[in-house]
Amino acid sequence: MSSTVVKKTRARKSAAAAAPVPETGRRLAREDREQLIVQKAIKYFATHGFSASTRELAREIGVSQPLLYRYFPSKEALADRVFQEVYLSRWNHEWEDLLRDRSRPLVERLTDFYRQYGRVILKSDWIRIFIFAGLTREGINNRYLARLRERIFDVVLAEMRREFRIPDPTPQQVEDEIEFIWGLHAAIFYIGVRKWIYGLQVPKDLDRVIDQKVHAFLDSAPSVLKRMRAA
């Protein structure tokens, strides 16, 4: 074998040794593989919804069905983990303290909260999975919405009554107030629907849009709450 051929052979071997090992060739730790499955499931559910069988889901994620079952015994278990990852893990428990901080004007607190909240929810996976789940996965959204009402809506409404010196509500007035605050919340959520469901352009400066919606809501709040009491 000539010296030239030997040199070329050695060069090829060196290059092969230096080349990065493909991800599919590495043995992942159990936690890493589980997280990889969850992240791929999030992407799949956000694109296609929840209608796939576990066999189809495993194929799309890129693992065998028996391997998928080692980590998640059913599609429901995987969907619950996706719910934990997309919704509960992104929930900031400091939001409630922010909204209750009476050392700051209410308009600042509410604007600051919805700016932060908007950065969490106005994402493709958050919006699309929430819509798909509402259509086909009864119960997932209800858990999140119950948390939203208890930890955000009820707090904001209590702070508004104090700010505007509005008497405590009757049970019917409570439900009317919840509908009122849904108007603000839904307006911000709908920005994400327009972008990630309808494919429409939305303003680039979302903070400015959120500020406008919060100010419009609070400007109308005193008269609306008083009318509820008068009725």
mmCIF file of C-alpha atoms in Angstrom:
data_model
loop_
_atom_site.group_PDB
_atom_site.id
_atom_site.type_symbol
_atom_site.label_atom_id
_atom_site.label_comp_id
_atom_site.label_asym_id
_atom_site.label_seq_id
_atom_site.Cartn_x
_atom_site.Cartn_y
_atom_site.Cartn_z
ATOM 1 C CA MET A 1 0.000 0.000 0.000
ATOM 2 C CA SER A 2 1.498 3.346 -1.017
ATOM 3 C CA SER A 3 2.211 6.027 1.588
ATOM 4 C CA THR A 4 -0.372 8.299 -0.097
ATOM 5 C CA VAL A 5 -3.141 5.732 0.370
ATOM 6 C CA VAL A 6 -2.096 5.163 3.992
ATOM 7 C CA LYS A 7 -2.248 8.901 4.698
ATOM 8 C CA LYS A 8 -5.714 9.209 3.125
ATOM 9 C CA THR A 9 -6.986 6.217 5.136
ATOM 10 C CA ARG A 10 -5.675 7.703 8.385
ATOM 11 C CA ALA A 11 -7.218 11.067 7.536
ATOM 12 C CA ARG A 12 -10.643 9.472 6.952
ATOM 13 C CA LYS A 13 -10.437 7.600 10.265
ATOM 14 C CA SER A 14 -9.437 10.762 12.130
ATOM 15 C CA ALA A 15 -12.289 12.706 10.586
ATOM 16 C CA ALA A 16 -14.763 9.970 11.480
ATOM 17 C CA ALA A 17 -13.523 9.906 15.061
ATOM 18 C CA ALA A 18 -13.837 13.671 15.349
ATOM 19 C CA ALA A 19 -17.348 13.808 13.867
ATOM 20 C CA PRO A 20 -20.153 14.425 16.386
ATOM 21 C CA VAL A 21 -22.234 11.399 17.356
ATOM 22 C CA PRO A 22 -25.825 11.773 16.106
ATOM 23 C CA GLU A 23 -28.395 12.253 18.860
ATOM 24 C CA THR A 24 -30.158 9.041 17.893
ATOM 25 C CA GLY A 25 -26.923 7.146 18.532
ATOM 26 C CA ARG A 26 -26.485 8.297 22.138
ATOM 27 C CA ARG A 27 -27.829 6.451 25.135
ATOM 28 C CA LEU A 28 -29.888 8.989 27.053
ATOM 29 C CA ALA A 29 -30.458 8.957 30.765
ATOM 30 C CA ARG A 30 -34.022 8.019 31.678
ATOM 31 C CA GLU A 31 -34.900 11.573 32.732
ATOM 32 C CA ASP A 32 -33.445 13.027 29.530
ATOM 33 C CA ARG A 33 -35.288 10.568 27.305
ATOM 34 C CA GLU A 34 -38.543 11.185 29.149
ATOM 35 C CA GLN A 35 -38.133 14.938 28.708
ATOM 36 C CA LEU A 36 -37.334 14.456 25.026
ATOM 37 C CA ILE A 37 -40.532 12.437 24.578
ATOM 38 C CA VAL A 38 -42.537 15.135 26.359
ATOM 39 C CA GLN A 39 -41.098 17.927 24.234
ATOM 40 C CA LYS A 40 -41.821 16.026 21.012
ATOM 41 C CA ALA A 41 -45.332 15.247 22.254
ATOM 42 C CA ILE A 42 -45.912 18.946 22.939
ATOM 43 C CA LYS A 43 -44.900 19.748 19.380
ATOM 44 C CA TYR A 44 -47.094 16.970 17.991
ATOM 45 C CA PHE A 45 -50.188 17.865 20.033
ATOM 46 C CA ALA A 46 -49.777 21.539 19.161
ATOM 47 C CA THR A 47 -49.683 20.666 15.457
ATOM 48 C CA HIS A 48 -52.153 17.784 15.156
ATOM 49 C CA GLY A 49 -54.254 17.704 18.311
ATOM 50 C CA PHE A 50 -55.015 14.657 20.465
ATOM 51 C CA SER A 51 -56.669 12.272 18.004
ATOM 52 C CA ALA A 52 -53.652 10.033 17.262
ATOM 53 C CA SER A 53 -53.409 6.512 18.684
ATOM 54 C CA THR A 54 -50.433 5.616 20.864
ATOM 55 C CA ARG A 55 -48.962 3.701 17.922
ATOM 56 C CA GLU A 56 -49.185 6.755 15.670
ATOM 57 C CA LEU A 57 -47.939 8.986 18.454
ATOM 58 C CA ALA A 58 -44.902 6.784 19.105
ATOM 59 C CA ARG A 59 -44.059 6.746 15.400
ATOM 60 C CA GLU A 60 -44.312 10.528 15.123
ATOM 61 C CA ILE A 61 -42.259 11.068 18.282
ATOM 62 C CA GLY A 62 -39.619 8.684 16.963
ATOM 63 C CA VAL A 63 -39.737 5.886 19.554
ATOM 64 C CA SER A 64 -41.216 2.406 19.639
ATOM 65 C CA GLN A 65 -44.637 1.899 21.179
ATOM 66 C CA PRO A 66 -43.243 -0.394 23.945
ATOM 67 C CA LEU A 67 -40.666 2.258 24.822
ATOM 68 C CA LEU A 68 -43.369 4.930 24.996
ATOM 69 C CA TYR A 69 -45.347 2.698 27.371
ATOM 70 C CA ARG A 70 -42.295 2.367 29.627
ATOM 71 C CA TYR A 71 -42.519 6.085 30.330
ATOM 72 C CA PHE A 72 -46.241 6.727 29.932
ATOM 73 C CA PRO A 73 -48.720 3.842 30.372
ATOM 74 C CA SER A 74 -51.394 5.555 28.255
ATOM 75 C CA LYS A 75 -51.988 8.512 25.971
ATOM 76 C CA GLU A 76 -53.934 10.100 28.823
ATOM 77 C CA ALA A 77 -50.849 9.931 31.040
ATOM 78 C CA LEU A 78 -48.752 11.607 28.352
ATOM 79 C CA ALA A 79 -51.430 14.269 27.799
ATOM 80 C CA ASP A 80 -51.471 14.974 31.545
ATOM 81 C CA ARG A 81 -47.693 15.372 31.527
ATOM 82 C CA VAL A 82 -47.956 17.777 28.599
ATOM 83 C CA PHE A 83 -50.534 19.742 30.599
ATOM 84 C CA GLN A 84 -48.118 19.916 33.526
ATOM 85 C CA GLU A 85 -45.277 21.026 31.273
ATOM 86 C CA VAL A 86 -47.089 23.629 29.177
ATOM 87 C CA TYR A 87 -49.476 25.106 31.746
ATOM 88 C CA LEU A 88 -48.586 24.378 35.357
ATOM 89 C CA SER A 89 -44.794 24.624 35.076
ATOM 90 C CA ARG A 90 -45.096 28.036 33.401
ATOM 91 C CA TRP A 91 -47.448 29.391 36.052
ATOM 92 C CA ASN A 92 -45.711 32.035 38.150
ATOM 93 C CA HIS A 93 -46.837 31.801 41.782
ATOM 94 C CA GLU A 94 -45.587 35.352 42.386
ATOM 95 C CA TRP A 95 -48.403 36.718 40.221
ATOM 96 C CA GLU A 96 -50.838 36.583 43.135
ATOM 97 C CA ASP A 97 -48.468 38.567 45.352
ATOM 98 C CA LEU A 98 -47.948 41.057 42.545
ATOM 99 C CA LEU A 99 -51.697 41.637 42.224
ATOM 100 C CA ARG A 100 -52.164 42.017 45.995
ATOM 101 C CA ASP A 101 -49.284 44.462 46.475
ATOM 102 C CA ARG A 102 -51.189 47.573 47.584
ATOM 103 C CA SER A 103 -48.025 49.649 47.745
ATOM 104 C CA ARG A 104 -48.479 50.092 43.975
ATOM 105 C CA PRO A 105 -51.436 51.564 42.051
ATOM 106 C CA LEU A 106 -53.851 48.948 40.754
ATOM 107 C CA VAL A 107 -53.306 49.970 37.135
ATOM 108 C CA GLU A 108 -49.576 49.278 37.472
ATOM 109 C CA ARG A 109 -50.171 45.897 39.089
ATOM 110 C CA LEU A 110 -52.711 44.782 36.505
ATOM 111 C CA THR A 111 -50.608 46.029 33.583
ATOM 112 C CA ASP A 112 -47.487 44.359 34.945
ATOM 113 C CA PHE A 113 -49.344 41.076 35.471
ATOM 114 C CA TYR A 114 -50.858 40.923 31.998
ATOM 115 C CA ARG A 115 -47.552 41.829 30.364
ATOM 116 C CA GLN A 116 -45.915 38.889 32.140
ATOM 117 C CA TYR A 117 -48.891 36.611 31.537
ATOM 118 C CA GLY A 118 -48.958 37.522 27.858
ATOM 119 C CA ARG A 119 -45.336 36.464 27.458
ATOM 120 C CA VAL A 120 -46.298 33.043 28.814
ATOM 121 C CA ILE A 121 -49.546 32.298 26.992
ATOM 122 C CA LEU A 122 -49.149 34.015 23.628
ATOM 123 C CA LYS A 123 -47.035 31.126 22.325
ATOM 124 C CA SER A 124 -47.868 28.624 19.606
ATOM 125 C CA ASP A 125 -47.843 25.519 21.830
ATOM 126 C CA TRP A 126 -49.829 27.183 24.655
ATOM 127 C CA ILE A 127 -52.581 28.535 22.399
ATOM 128 C CA ARG A 128 -52.919 25.588 20.019
ATOM 129 C CA ILE A 129 -52.887 22.861 22.679
ATOM 130 C CA PHE A 130 -55.422 24.842 24.715
ATOM 131 C CA ILE A 131 -57.756 25.035 21.698
ATOM 132 C CA PHE A 132 -57.323 21.348 20.773
ATOM 133 C CA ALA A 133 -57.816 20.308 24.399
ATOM 134 C CA GLY A 134 -60.992 22.350 24.654
ATOM 135 C CA LEU A 135 -62.414 20.476 21.674
ATOM 136 C CA THR A 136 -61.333 16.917 22.439
ATOM 137 C CA ARG A 137 -59.823 16.544 25.938
ATOM 138 C CA GLU A 138 -62.587 17.361 28.379
ATOM 139 C CA GLY A 139 -61.268 18.273 31.809
ATOM 140 C CA ILE A 140 -57.764 19.522 30.981
ATOM 141 C CA ASN A 141 -58.783 23.103 30.347
ATOM 142 C CA ASN A 142 -61.245 23.086 33.254
ATOM 143 C CA ARG A 143 -58.430 22.481 35.721
ATOM 144 C CA TYR A 144 -56.488 25.424 34.376
ATOM 145 C CA LEU A 145 -59.511 27.733 34.239
ATOM 146 C CA ALA A 146 -60.440 26.884 37.829
ATOM 147 C CA ARG A 147 -56.952 27.955 38.895
ATOM 148 C CA LEU A 148 -57.247 31.124 36.810
ATOM 149 C CA ARG A 149 -60.517 32.108 38.450
ATOM 150 C CA GLU A 150 -59.396 31.402 42.014
ATOM 151 C CA ARG A 151 -55.904 32.875 41.867
ATOM 152 C CA ILE A 152 -56.312 35.709 39.377
ATOM 153 C CA PHE A 153 -59.914 36.717 38.713
ATOM 154 C CA ASP A 154 -61.054 36.627 42.348
ATOM 155 C CA VAL A 155 -57.969 38.546 43.447
ATOM 156 C CA VAL A 156 -58.330 41.233 40.771
ATOM 157 C CA LEU A 157 -62.016 41.718 41.509
ATOM 158 C CA ALA A 158 -61.355 42.079 45.247
ATOM 159 C CA GLU A 159 -58.687 44.686 44.544
ATOM 160 C CA MET A 160 -61.014 46.551 42.188
ATOM 161 C CA ARG A 161 -63.785 46.723 44.789
ATOM 162 C CA ARG A 162 -61.337 48.183 47.268
ATOM 163 C CA GLU A 163 -59.873 50.610 44.736
ATOM 164 C CA PHE A 164 -63.245 51.965 43.630
ATOM 165 C CA ARG A 165 -65.036 51.612 47.015
ATOM 166 C CA ILE A 166 -67.603 49.166 45.686
ATOM 167 C CA PRO A 167 -69.680 47.138 48.211
ATOM 168 C CA ASP A 168 -69.225 43.383 48.408
ATOM 169 C CA PRO A 169 -71.290 41.558 45.772
ATOM 170 C CA THR A 170 -74.197 39.197 45.981
ATOM 171 C CA PRO A 171 -73.686 35.739 44.405
ATOM 172 C CA GLN A 172 -75.282 36.945 41.171
ATOM 173 C CA GLN A 173 -73.101 40.049 41.130
ATOM 174 C CA VAL A 174 -70.025 37.862 41.588
ATOM 175 C CA GLU A 175 -70.909 35.986 38.407
ATOM 176 C CA ASP A 176 -71.527 39.286 36.620
ATOM 177 C CA GLU A 177 -68.113 40.525 37.737
ATOM 178 C CA ILE A 178 -66.482 37.331 36.484
ATOM 179 C CA GLU A 179 -68.056 37.944 33.067
ATOM 180 C CA PHE A 180 -66.726 41.480 33.144
ATOM 181 C CA ILE A 181 -63.132 40.456 33.798
ATOM 182 C CA TRP A 182 -63.418 37.681 31.206
ATOM 183 C CA GLY A 183 -63.809 40.470 28.667
ATOM 184 C CA LEU A 184 -60.300 41.740 29.436
ATOM 185 C CA HIS A 185 -58.744 38.299 29.698
ATOM 186 C CA ALA A 186 -60.327 37.014 26.491
ATOM 187 C CA ALA A 187 -59.211 40.108 24.569
ATOM 188 C CA ILE A 188 -55.578 39.331 25.421
ATOM 189 C CA PHE A 189 -55.962 35.592 24.783
ATOM 190 C CA TYR A 190 -57.521 36.369 21.398
ATOM 191 C CA ILE A 191 -54.287 38.012 20.239
ATOM 192 C CA GLY A 192 -52.747 34.530 20.356
ATOM 193 C CA VAL A 193 -55.754 32.991 18.592
ATOM 194 C CA ARG A 194 -55.459 35.484 15.755
ATOM 195 C CA LYS A 195 -51.768 34.670 15.304
ATOM 196 C CA TRP A 196 -51.516 30.923 15.984
ATOM 197 C CA ILE A 197 -54.974 29.720 14.894
ATOM 198 C CA TYR A 198 -56.032 32.135 12.149
ATOM 199 C CA GLY A 199 -52.515 32.934 10.904
ATOM 200 C CA LEU A 200 -53.161 36.681 11.025
ATOM 201 C CA GLN A 201 -50.673 39.430 11.716
ATOM 202 C CA VAL A 202 -50.718 40.857 15.238
ATOM 203 C CA PRO A 203 -48.966 43.964 16.587
ATOM 204 C CA LYS A 204 -45.279 43.464 17.322
ATOM 205 C CA ASP A 205 -45.381 45.610 20.453
ATOM 206 C CA LEU A 206 -47.655 43.418 22.567
ATOM 207 C CA ASP A 207 -46.894 45.334 25.760
ATOM 208 C CA ARG A 208 -48.391 48.474 24.249
ATOM 209 C CA VAL A 209 -51.530 46.610 23.157
ATOM 210 C CA ILE A 210 -51.902 45.024 26.600
ATOM 211 C CA ASP A 211 -51.472 48.410 28.268
ATOM 212 C CA GLN A 212 -54.281 49.831 26.132
ATOM 213 C CA LYS A 213 -56.636 46.963 26.983
ATOM 214 C CA VAL A 214 -55.923 47.162 30.710
ATOM 215 C CA HIS A 215 -56.443 50.938 30.810
ATOM 216 C CA ALA A 216 -59.700 50.674 28.857
ATOM 217 C CA PHE A 217 -60.894 47.972 31.265
ATOM 218 C CA LEU A 218 -60.078 49.950 34.402
ATOM 219 C CA ASP A 219 -61.466 53.207 32.992
ATOM 220 C CA SER A 220 -64.857 51.549 32.576
ATOM 221 C CA ALA A 221 -64.712 49.441 35.753
ATOM 222 C CA PRO A 222 -66.149 51.924 38.323
ATOM 223 C CA SER A 223 -69.308 52.648 36.340
ATOM 224 C CA VAL A 224 -69.792 48.993 35.355
ATOM 225 C CA LEU A 225 -69.452 47.711 38.925
ATOM 226 C CA LYS A 226 -71.773 50.407 40.252
ATOM 227 C CA ARG A 227 -74.404 49.532 37.662
ATOM 228 C CA MET A 228 -74.192 45.916 38.778
ATOM 229 C CA ARG A 229 -74.957 46.999 42.356
ATOM 230 C CA ALA A 230 -77.782 49.271 41.259
ATOM 231 C CA ALA A 231 -79.379 46.536 39.190
#
